[in-house]
Tab-separated table of C-alpha atoms in Angstrom:
chain	number	residue	atom	x	y	z
A	1	MET	CA	-25.444	51.190	-5.878
A	2	CYS	CA	-22.910	48.825	-4.605
A	3	VAL	CA	-23.833	46.013	-2.498
A	4	VAL	CA	-21.481	44.299	-0.189
A	5	ILE	CA	-22.150	40.811	0.961
A	6	ASN	CA	-19.971	39.129	3.500
A	7	LEU	CA	-19.624	35.431	2.723
A	8	GLY	CA	-17.466	35.094	6.212
A	9	LEU	CA	-14.498	32.667	6.135
A	10	GLU	CA	-14.871	31.885	2.435
A	11	SER	CA	-14.255	35.199	0.848
A	12	ASP	CA	-12.561	37.113	3.640
A	13	GLY	CA	-9.726	34.445	3.855
A	14	PHE	CA	-8.119	32.907	6.914
A	15	ALA	CA	-4.429	32.449	8.344
A	16	VAL	CA	-2.876	29.087	9.157
A	17	GLN	CA	-1.030	29.214	12.133
A	18	THR	CA	1.455	26.820	13.891
A	19	PRO	CA	2.026	28.243	17.363
A	20	GLU	CA	5.415	26.465	17.656
A	21	LYS	CA	7.878	26.492	14.951
A	22	SER	CA	9.532	23.213	16.302
A	23	VAL	CA	8.505	20.158	18.595
A	24	SER	CA	10.628	17.578	20.126
A	25	ALA	CA	9.697	14.083	20.953
A	26	GLN	CA	11.637	10.876	21.975
A	27	TYR	CA	12.181	8.039	19.369
A	28	GLY	CA	9.025	5.322	19.542
A	29	ALA	CA	6.791	8.043	21.633
A	30	SER	CA	3.934	10.095	20.087
A	31	VAL	CA	3.797	13.706	19.372
A	32	THR	CA	1.124	16.359	18.705
A	33	LEU	CA	2.098	18.979	15.934
A	34	PRO	CA	-0.165	21.995	16.797
A	35	CYS	CA	-1.686	23.931	13.804
A	36	GLY	CA	-5.084	25.896	13.628
A	37	ILE	CA	-6.802	28.818	11.540
A	38	SER	CA	-7.130	32.459	12.718
A	39	PRO	CA	-9.811	33.935	12.980
A	40	ALA	CA	-11.064	30.993	14.805
A	41	ALA	CA	-13.758	29.320	12.605
A	42	SER	CA	-14.993	25.672	11.774
A	43	ALA	CA	-12.526	23.569	9.796
A	44	VAL	CA	-15.016	20.561	9.127
A	45	ASP	CA	-15.843	21.785	5.846
A	46	LEU	CA	-12.312	22.584	4.707
A	47	GLU	CA	-9.604	20.594	3.324
A	48	VAL	CA	-6.855	19.702	5.747
A	49	ARG	CA	-3.626	18.238	4.371
A	50	TRP	CA	-0.339	17.441	6.560
A	51	HIS	CA	2.468	16.576	4.392
A	52	ARG	CA	6.328	16.847	4.146
A	53	PRO	CA	7.675	19.446	2.070
A	54	ASP	CA	8.352	17.256	-1.099
A	55	GLY	CA	5.361	15.191	-0.594
A	56	PHE	CA	1.926	17.144	-1.343
A	57	ASN	CA	0.769	14.451	-3.118
A	58	THR	CA	1.583	11.765	-0.737
A	59	PRO	CA	0.325	13.429	2.374
A	60	VAL	CA	0.990	12.320	6.003
A	61	LEU	CA	-2.648	12.931	6.572
A	62	PHE	CA	-5.277	14.270	4.404
A	63	TYR	CA	-8.971	15.236	5.454
A	64	ARG	CA	-11.875	16.169	2.769
A	65	ASN	CA	-15.482	15.694	2.571
A	66	LYS	CA	-15.750	15.552	6.400
A	67	ALA	CA	-13.504	12.421	6.597
A	68	VAL	CA	-9.766	11.335	6.611
A	69	GLN	CA	-8.514	9.771	3.499
A	70	PRO	CA	-6.306	6.900	2.542
A	71	VAL	CA	-2.698	7.991	3.180
A	72	ASP	CA	0.897	7.019	2.435
A	73	PRO	CA	1.619	3.540	3.817
A	74	GLN	CA	4.646	4.575	5.946
A	75	TYR	CA	1.795	6.477	8.184
A	76	ARG	CA	-0.986	4.502	7.805
A	77	GLY	CA	-2.618	3.776	11.572
A	78	ARG	CA	-0.241	6.233	12.996
A	79	VAL	CA	-1.677	9.550	12.584
A	80	SER	CA	-4.846	11.477	13.360
A	81	LEU	CA	-6.457	15.063	13.918
A	82	ILE	CA	-7.077	15.272	17.675
A	83	GLY	CA	-8.157	18.999	17.704
A	84	GLN	CA	-11.665	20.373	17.667
A	85	LEU	CA	-12.176	20.558	14.050
A	86	GLU	CA	-15.319	22.773	14.617
A	87	LYS	CA	-13.063	25.292	16.434
A	88	GLY	CA	-10.510	25.286	13.694
A	89	ASN	CA	-7.953	23.054	15.629
A	90	VAL	CA	-6.432	20.722	12.810
A	91	SER	CA	-3.293	19.483	15.167
A	92	LEU	CA	-1.768	16.264	13.742
A	93	ARG	CA	-1.035	13.368	16.391
A	94	LEU	CA	1.885	10.951	15.095
A	95	GLU	CA	2.523	7.789	17.055
A	96	ASN	CA	5.326	5.256	17.052
A	97	LEU	CA	7.911	7.742	16.083
A	98	THR	CA	11.238	6.547	13.780
A	99	LEU	CA	14.168	8.405	12.709
A	100	ALA	CA	12.525	9.120	9.337
A	101	ASP	CA	9.896	11.129	10.808
A	102	ARG	CA	12.132	13.911	11.756
A	103	GLY	CA	11.963	16.799	9.665
A	104	GLU	CA	9.789	19.791	8.432
A	105	TYR	CA	6.123	19.028	8.194
A	106	MET	CA	3.553	21.594	6.304
A	107	CYS	CA	-0.061	22.213	7.544
A	108	TYR	CA	-2.086	23.154	4.419
A	109	ILE	CA	-5.889	24.261	4.532
A	110	LYS	CA	-8.152	24.984	1.737
A	111	SER	CA	-11.558	26.017	1.147
A	112	SER	CA	-13.387	26.509	-1.988
A	113	LEU	CA	-12.031	30.092	-2.168
A	114	TRP	CA	-9.019	30.251	-0.003
A	115	TYR	CA	-6.059	28.470	1.282
A	116	ASP	CA	-2.966	29.130	3.324
A	117	LYS	CA	-0.231	26.932	5.006
A	118	ALA	CA	2.228	26.829	7.636
A	119	SER	CA	5.386	24.730	8.836
A	120	MET	CA	6.978	23.302	11.673
A	121	VAL	CA	9.983	21.031	12.431
A	122	LEU	CA	10.091	17.729	14.212
A	123	SER	CA	13.375	16.859	15.911
A	124	MET	CA	13.979	13.586	18.170
A	125	ALA	CA	14.721	14.585	21.940
A	126	ASP	CA	17.596	12.003	22.055
A	127	ASP	CA	18.910	11.974	18.250
A	128	ALA	CA	22.656	12.146	19.690
A	129	GLY	CA	22.324	8.598	21.639
A	130	LEU	CA	20.775	6.830	18.434
A	131	VAL	CA	22.595	4.673	16.083
A	132	GLY	CA	21.083	3.330	12.806
A	133	VAL	CA	21.871	-0.075	11.711
A	134	SER	CA	21.340	-1.584	8.217
A	135	SER	CA	22.070	-5.197	6.832
A	136	TRP	CA	21.137	-7.945	4.823
A	137	LEU	CA	20.829	-11.535	5.650
A	138	LEU	CA	20.137	-14.320	3.344
A	139	TYR	CA	17.686	-16.644	5.463
A	140	SER	CA	16.211	-19.760	5.218
A	141	SER	CA	13.276	-20.520	7.180
A	142	SER	CA	14.267	-24.065	7.887
A	143	GLU	CA	17.544	-22.703	9.640
A	144	SER	CA	15.845	-21.257	12.771
A	145	GLU	CA	12.663	-20.292	14.235
A	146	TRP	CA	14.073	-17.004	15.524
A	147	LEU	CA	16.311	-14.240	14.219
A	148	SER	CA	18.142	-12.094	16.268
A	149	CYS	CA	20.483	-8.988	15.910
A	150	SER	CA	22.815	-7.773	18.133
A	151	VAL	CA	24.893	-4.390	18.043
A	152	GLY	CA	27.685	-3.203	19.916
A	153	VAL	CA	27.513	0.419	20.672
A	154	SER	CA	30.723	0.575	22.566
A	155	ASP	CA	32.831	-1.831	24.790
A	156	GLN	CA	30.854	-1.615	27.771
A	157	GLU	CA	27.181	-1.640	26.067
A	158	ARG	CA	25.830	-4.169	23.909
A	159	ARG	CA	22.078	-4.633	22.853
A	160	GLU	CA	20.356	-7.297	21.102
A	161	GLY	CA	16.888	-7.906	19.704
A	162	ARG	CA	14.912	-10.955	18.504
A	163	ILE	CA	12.009	-11.326	16.331
A	164	LEU	CA	9.921	-14.329	15.215
A	165	PRO	CA	9.889	-13.857	11.191
A	166	ARG	CA	6.148	-13.472	9.601
A	167	GLY	CA	5.857	-12.638	6.158
A	168	LEU	CA	9.909	-12.528	5.610
A	169	ILE	CA	10.640	-11.176	1.981
A	170	GLN	CA	13.027	-13.030	0.052
A	171	PHE	CA	14.427	-11.305	-3.209
A	172	SER	CA	16.194	-12.635	-6.427
A	173	VAL	CA	19.739	-12.128	-5.856
A	174	ALA	CA	20.159	-12.169	-9.640
A	175	SER	CA	19.421	-9.690	-12.216
A	176	GLU	CA	15.872	-9.459	-13.598
A	177	SER	CA	16.497	-11.183	-16.840
A	178	THR	CA	17.409	-14.596	-14.768
A	179	PRO	CA	15.113	-17.305	-15.928
A	180	LEU	CA	12.326	-18.334	-13.555
A	181	PRO	CA	12.627	-21.337	-11.374
A	182	GLU	CA	11.750	-24.717	-13.130
A	183	ARG	CA	8.157	-25.024	-11.438
A	184	ALA	CA	7.279	-21.395	-12.018
A	185	GLU	CA	8.581	-21.527	-15.450
A	186	LYS	CA	6.111	-24.482	-16.405
A	187	CYS	CA	3.308	-22.629	-14.637
A	188	MET	CA	3.881	-19.463	-16.475
A	189	ASN	CA	4.445	-21.131	-19.834
A	190	THR	CA	2.588	-24.415	-20.429
A	191	GLU	CA	-0.706	-26.031	-19.790
A	192	SER	CA	1.070	-28.982	-18.808
A	193	VAL	CA	1.766	-27.891	-15.244
A	194	ILE	CA	3.402	-30.043	-12.634
A	195	THR	CA	1.849	-28.113	-9.586
A	196	THR	CA	-1.719	-28.281	-8.600
A	197	PRO	CA	-3.491	-26.243	-11.604
A	198	VAL	CA	-5.898	-23.445	-10.915
A	199	LYS	CA	-8.896	-24.689	-13.329
A	200	GLY	CA	-10.618	-21.426	-13.238
A	201	ILE	CA	-10.359	-18.439	-10.694
A	202	SER	CA	-13.419	-15.964	-10.599
A	203	LEU	CA	-14.286	-12.885	-8.470
A	204	ASN	CA	-16.595	-13.021	-5.653
A	205	ARG	CA	-19.040	-10.227	-6.076
A	206	GLU	CA	-20.073	-10.287	-2.531
A	207	THR	CA	-16.728	-9.471	-1.219
A	208	ALA	CA	-16.581	-6.005	-3.220
A	209	PRO	CA	-17.060	-2.549	-1.750
A	210	ASP	CA	-19.942	-0.942	-3.906
A	211	PHE	CA	-17.123	1.625	-5.209
A	212	LEU	CA	-15.758	-0.888	-7.339
A	213	GLU	CA	-17.183	-2.575	-10.365
A	214	VAL	CA	-16.622	-6.369	-10.779
A	215	LYS	CA	-16.555	-7.547	-14.622
A	216	ASP	CA	-17.303	-11.376	-14.610
A	217	ASP	CA	-19.650	-12.845	-17.076
A	218	GLY	CA	-18.042	-16.443	-16.983
A	219	LYS	CA	-15.875	-15.957	-19.876
A	220	LYS	CA	-12.122	-16.263	-19.011
A	221	LYS	CA	-10.995	-12.934	-20.682
A	222	ASN	CA	-13.986	-10.700	-18.866
A	223	THR	CA	-12.879	-11.394	-15.361
A	224	GLY	CA	-11.735	-8.171	-13.696
A	225	VAL	CA	-12.248	-5.105	-11.384
A	226	ARG	CA	-12.353	-1.340	-11.547
A	227	CYS	CA	-13.003	1.673	-9.729
A	228	PRO	CA	-15.258	3.522	-11.920
A	229	ASP	CA	-15.342	6.858	-9.894
A	230	PRO	CA	-12.141	7.159	-7.979
A	231	LEU	CA	-13.799	10.582	-6.359
A	232	ARG	CA	-16.690	8.625	-5.066
A	233	ALA	CA	-14.417	5.931	-3.376
A	234	GLN	CA	-12.321	8.659	-1.511
A	235	GLY	CA	-15.060	8.880	1.068
A	236	HIS	CA	-14.817	4.684	1.885
A	237	VAL	CA	-11.990	4.817	4.191
A	238	ASN	CA	-13.122	1.884	6.145
A	239	ARG	CA	-13.470	-0.406	3.456
A	240	PHE	CA	-10.855	-2.251	1.472
A	241	PRO	CA	-10.654	-1.322	-1.936
A	242	HIS	CA	-10.266	-5.118	-3.083
A	243	VAL	CA	-12.266	-7.971	-4.349
A	244	LEU	CA	-11.705	-11.629	-3.030
A	245	CYS	CA	-11.786	-14.684	-5.186
A	246	LYS	CA	-14.315	-17.580	-5.040
A	247	GLU	CA	-11.638	-20.072	-4.697
A	248	SER	CA	-9.222	-20.716	-1.814
A	249	PHE	CA	-6.321	-22.870	-1.274
A	250	CYS	CA	-5.016	-25.167	1.469
A	251	SER	CA	-2.566	-27.262	0.063
A	252	GLY	CA	-0.562	-27.767	-3.196
A	253	GLN	CA	0.765	-25.201	-5.456
A	254	HIS	CA	-1.168	-22.676	-7.661
A	255	CYS	CA	-0.692	-20.333	-10.203
A	256	TRP	CA	-2.701	-17.281	-11.494
A	257	GLY	CA	-1.963	-14.070	-13.525
A	258	VAL	CA	-3.161	-10.619	-13.278
A	259	LYS	CA	-3.215	-7.904	-16.013
A	260	LEU	CA	-2.173	-4.628	-14.575
A	261	TRP	CA	-2.734	-2.336	-17.959
A	262	ALA	CA	-4.740	-2.232	-21.093
A	263	GLU	CA	-3.080	-3.035	-24.365
A	264	GLY	CA	-1.340	0.239	-25.723
A	265	LEU	CA	-0.939	2.113	-22.476
A	266	MET	CA	2.542	1.321	-21.822
A	267	LYS	CA	4.882	3.711	-24.244
A	268	ASN	CA	8.673	3.276	-24.388
A	269	ASP	CA	8.592	1.300	-21.158
A	270	HIS	CA	7.095	4.409	-19.400
A	271	ILE	CA	3.788	4.696	-17.580
A	272	SER	CA	1.466	7.371	-19.508
A	273	SER	CA	-1.100	9.355	-17.752
A	274	HIS	CA	-3.895	7.094	-18.578
A	275	ASP	CA	-2.034	4.090	-16.888
A	276	LYS	CA	-2.550	2.310	-13.444
A	277	GLN	CA	-1.984	4.781	-10.631
A	278	SER	CA	-2.010	2.064	-7.925
A	279	TRP	CA	-3.002	-1.574	-7.342
A	280	TYR	CA	-2.244	-4.581	-5.138
A	281	VAL	CA	-2.343	-8.149	-5.492
A	282	GLY	CA	-2.098	-11.188	-3.270
A	283	VAL	CA	-3.842	-13.604	-0.813
A	284	CYS	CA	-5.267	-13.456	2.566
A	285	SER	CA	-6.483	-15.684	5.104
A	286	ASP	CA	-10.015	-16.781	5.320
A	287	THR	CA	-10.496	-15.294	8.765
A	288	ALA	CA	-8.711	-12.082	7.860
A	289	GLU	CA	-10.618	-8.632	8.227
A	290	ARG	CA	-13.425	-8.293	5.598
A	291	ILE	CA	-14.698	-4.757	6.156
A	292	HIS	CA	-12.487	-2.380	8.389
A	293	GLY	CA	-9.212	-0.927	6.898
A	294	VAL	CA	-6.614	-2.529	9.166
A	295	PRO	CA	-3.136	-2.531	7.751
A	296	LEU	CA	-2.778	-5.037	4.948
A	297	THR	CA	0.359	-6.754	6.496
A	298	PRO	CA	1.333	-10.363	7.316
A	299	GLN	CA	0.505	-9.715	11.085
A	300	ASN	CA	-3.104	-9.061	9.752
A	301	ASP	CA	-3.060	-12.353	7.525
A	302	PHE	CA	-2.670	-10.347	4.350
A	303	TRP	CA	0.450	-10.815	1.880
A	304	VAL	CA	0.268	-8.434	-1.031
A	305	LEU	CA	2.384	-6.658	-3.524
A	306	GLN	CA	1.507	-3.179	-3.949
A	307	TYR	CA	2.193	-0.122	-6.443
A	308	GLU	CA	1.420	3.248	-5.730
A	309	LYS	CA	2.658	5.746	-8.660
A	310	GLY	CA	5.308	7.896	-7.029
A	311	HIS	CA	6.452	5.429	-4.398
A	312	GLY	CA	6.817	2.358	-6.804
A	313	LEU	CA	6.485	-1.343	-5.864
A	314	PHE	CA	6.759	-2.484	-2.620
A	315	ALA	CA	5.700	-5.603	-0.368
A	316	ASN	CA	3.362	-4.968	2.482
A	317	THR	CA	5.449	-5.817	5.539
A	318	ASP	CA	5.579	-3.760	8.301
A	319	PRO	CA	7.324	-1.489	7.495
A	320	PRO	CA	6.921	-1.734	3.839
A	321	THR	CA	9.697	-3.441	1.711
A	322	PRO	CA	10.621	-1.743	-1.705
A	323	VAL	CA	10.989	-4.089	-4.586
A	324	GLN	CA	13.267	-2.621	-7.312
A	325	VAL	CA	12.498	-3.366	-11.068
A	326	ALA	CA	14.221	-1.863	-14.148
A	327	THR	CA	11.068	-1.106	-16.001
A	328	LEU	CA	7.229	-1.468	-14.712
A	329	PHE	CA	5.506	-4.374	-16.506
A	330	LYS	CA	1.937	-5.083	-17.748
A	331	ARG	CA	1.488	-8.821	-16.498
A	332	LEU	CA	1.798	-10.187	-13.042
A	333	GLY	CA	2.636	-13.775	-12.186
A	334	VAL	CA	1.436	-15.123	-8.875
A	335	PHE	CA	2.664	-18.412	-7.316
A	336	LEU	CA	1.520	-19.969	-4.255
A	337	ASP	CA	2.966	-22.982	-2.660
A	338	CYS	CA	1.096	-23.954	0.389
A	339	ASP	CA	3.191	-26.761	1.503
A	340	LYS	CA	6.534	-24.731	1.455
A	341	HIS	CA	4.374	-21.562	3.001
A	342	THR	CA	5.754	-19.258	0.293
A	343	LEU	CA	3.933	-16.732	-2.013
A	344	SER	CA	5.948	-15.411	-4.980
A	345	PHE	CA	5.440	-12.758	-7.547
A	346	TYR	CA	6.789	-12.720	-11.142
A	347	ASN	CA	7.410	-10.382	-13.663
A	348	VAL	CA	5.684	-12.295	-16.703
A	349	ASP	CA	6.830	-10.013	-19.416
A	350	THR	CA	10.395	-10.652	-18.677
A	351	LYS	CA	9.738	-14.146	-16.935
A	352	SER	CA	11.903	-12.992	-13.529
A	353	HIS	CA	11.450	-13.055	-10.174
A	354	LEU	CA	10.368	-10.059	-8.241
A	355	CYS	CA	10.048	-11.374	-4.433
A	356	THR	CA	8.706	-13.867	-2.203
A	357	PHE	CA	6.917	-13.944	1.095
A	358	GLU	CA	7.785	-16.655	3.280
A	359	ASN	CA	5.888	-18.082	6.336
A	360	VAL	CA	2.732	-17.711	4.626
A	361	ARG	CA	0.457	-19.785	6.915
A	362	ALA	CA	-3.348	-19.966	7.287
A	363	ALA	CA	-5.972	-22.897	7.315
A	364	ASN	CA	-6.973	-21.343	3.806
A	365	LEU	CA	-5.696	-18.816	1.640
A	366	ILE	CA	-7.830	-16.639	-0.626
A	367	PRO	CA	-6.300	-14.663	-3.811
A	368	LEU	CA	-7.212	-10.943	-3.687
A	369	ILE	CA	-6.963	-8.413	-6.498
A	370	SER	CA	-7.401	-4.351	-6.025
A	371	PRO	CA	-7.481	-1.935	-8.825
A	372	GLY	CA	-6.971	0.982	-6.499
A	373	VAL	CA	-9.077	4.101	-6.179
A	374	ARG	CA	-6.823	6.483	-8.148
A	375	ASP	CA	-8.176	5.659	-11.516
A	376	SER	CA	-10.589	3.753	-13.324
A	377	GLU	CA	-8.538	1.401	-15.414
A	378	LEU	CA	-9.684	-2.181	-15.496
A	379	MET	CA	-7.444	-4.921	-13.974
A	380	LYS	CA	-7.940	-8.828	-15.167
A	381	ILE	CA	-7.121	-11.977	-13.252
A	382	ARG	CA	-6.659	-15.445	-14.850
A	383	ALA	CA	-6.033	-18.909	-14.164
A	384	ASP	CA	-2.739	-18.865	-15.210
A	385	SER	CA	-0.266	-16.754	-16.881
A	386	VAL	CA	0.131	-18.154	-20.493
A	387	GLU	CA	-3.530	-17.015	-21.203
A	388	LEU	CA	-2.419	-13.636	-20.443
A	389	GLU	CA	-0.799	-13.545	-23.905
A	390	ASP	CA	-4.095	-13.335	-25.736
A	391	MET	CA	-5.975	-11.219	-23.024
């Protein structure tokens, strides 16, 4: 006797359909990329992943466990699902279009027993009239309050834009082996610091979301944070995955260090599969958003350096600014100068400068540390980098 049980969508499968194979929109506008499943059925309990052809693991939008998950920083705050999931509509809304948004998009939908995908192409309606301009300028914040950029498209047409710099990034022009500036060198290597010393630095458990574990028993070597269950953390999209320190600074110069990986995890200057997959470190103002996940940018009073495996190291400006390093490192030095309104990051392993935020202005600045939510490795924070040697 043979008994056939109809499990519906799970066993019969479904097809992912994009009714239009291409969509056109204007630069700076918004666009909808339509996609749905056939036969029509609820997609509420399914996994939906919009991604570029070579970016399956860094999706434009990722929906799972009935919630939209954190996505690639370049799409953060610009994407949403606008269809009726209960009817199988998983259309993607993409806002504030840039030239980098042009190209192919994949709509991937998965159940516990089945998956399917479809693709479509996004183009700019006025591509032919756009001009890309790229330039570098060494700029001192004391020279002028405003920066302007003027572009001559033709003899008859000239365009100019002006910005008020906020969170301006400064890079070291020299190589990674260039010695640190004198003040940072002393902060990194001696206990006799000419800056205002950070006598102790500790994590504020009350600011930690429940998916992070704070390890701080009052001993200098046991001050750190980790994400013990990365899968559990995926559903907390409205909580920052970081912890604030108890200390805050309003004047003077301060230096502290962060240990990113445990000993023995770095092998031949490459990250092993057990190393940190993501993290970010920096400061925020005492009035910055504490709960809801706004973009971690200087415009929102966050100045952070972030690492994401697959994307590398970048400063969280808007848009993010890549920070090039020859090899990844285990120890990070942070140097805050409240009087000059700068926040600098250093590779403690090579004693070299990574980047500097300028125009870091707030009544009080609080250090923060995030171990990310992609692995369970512990990150440690210490008063100064000299003590990182024996962590």
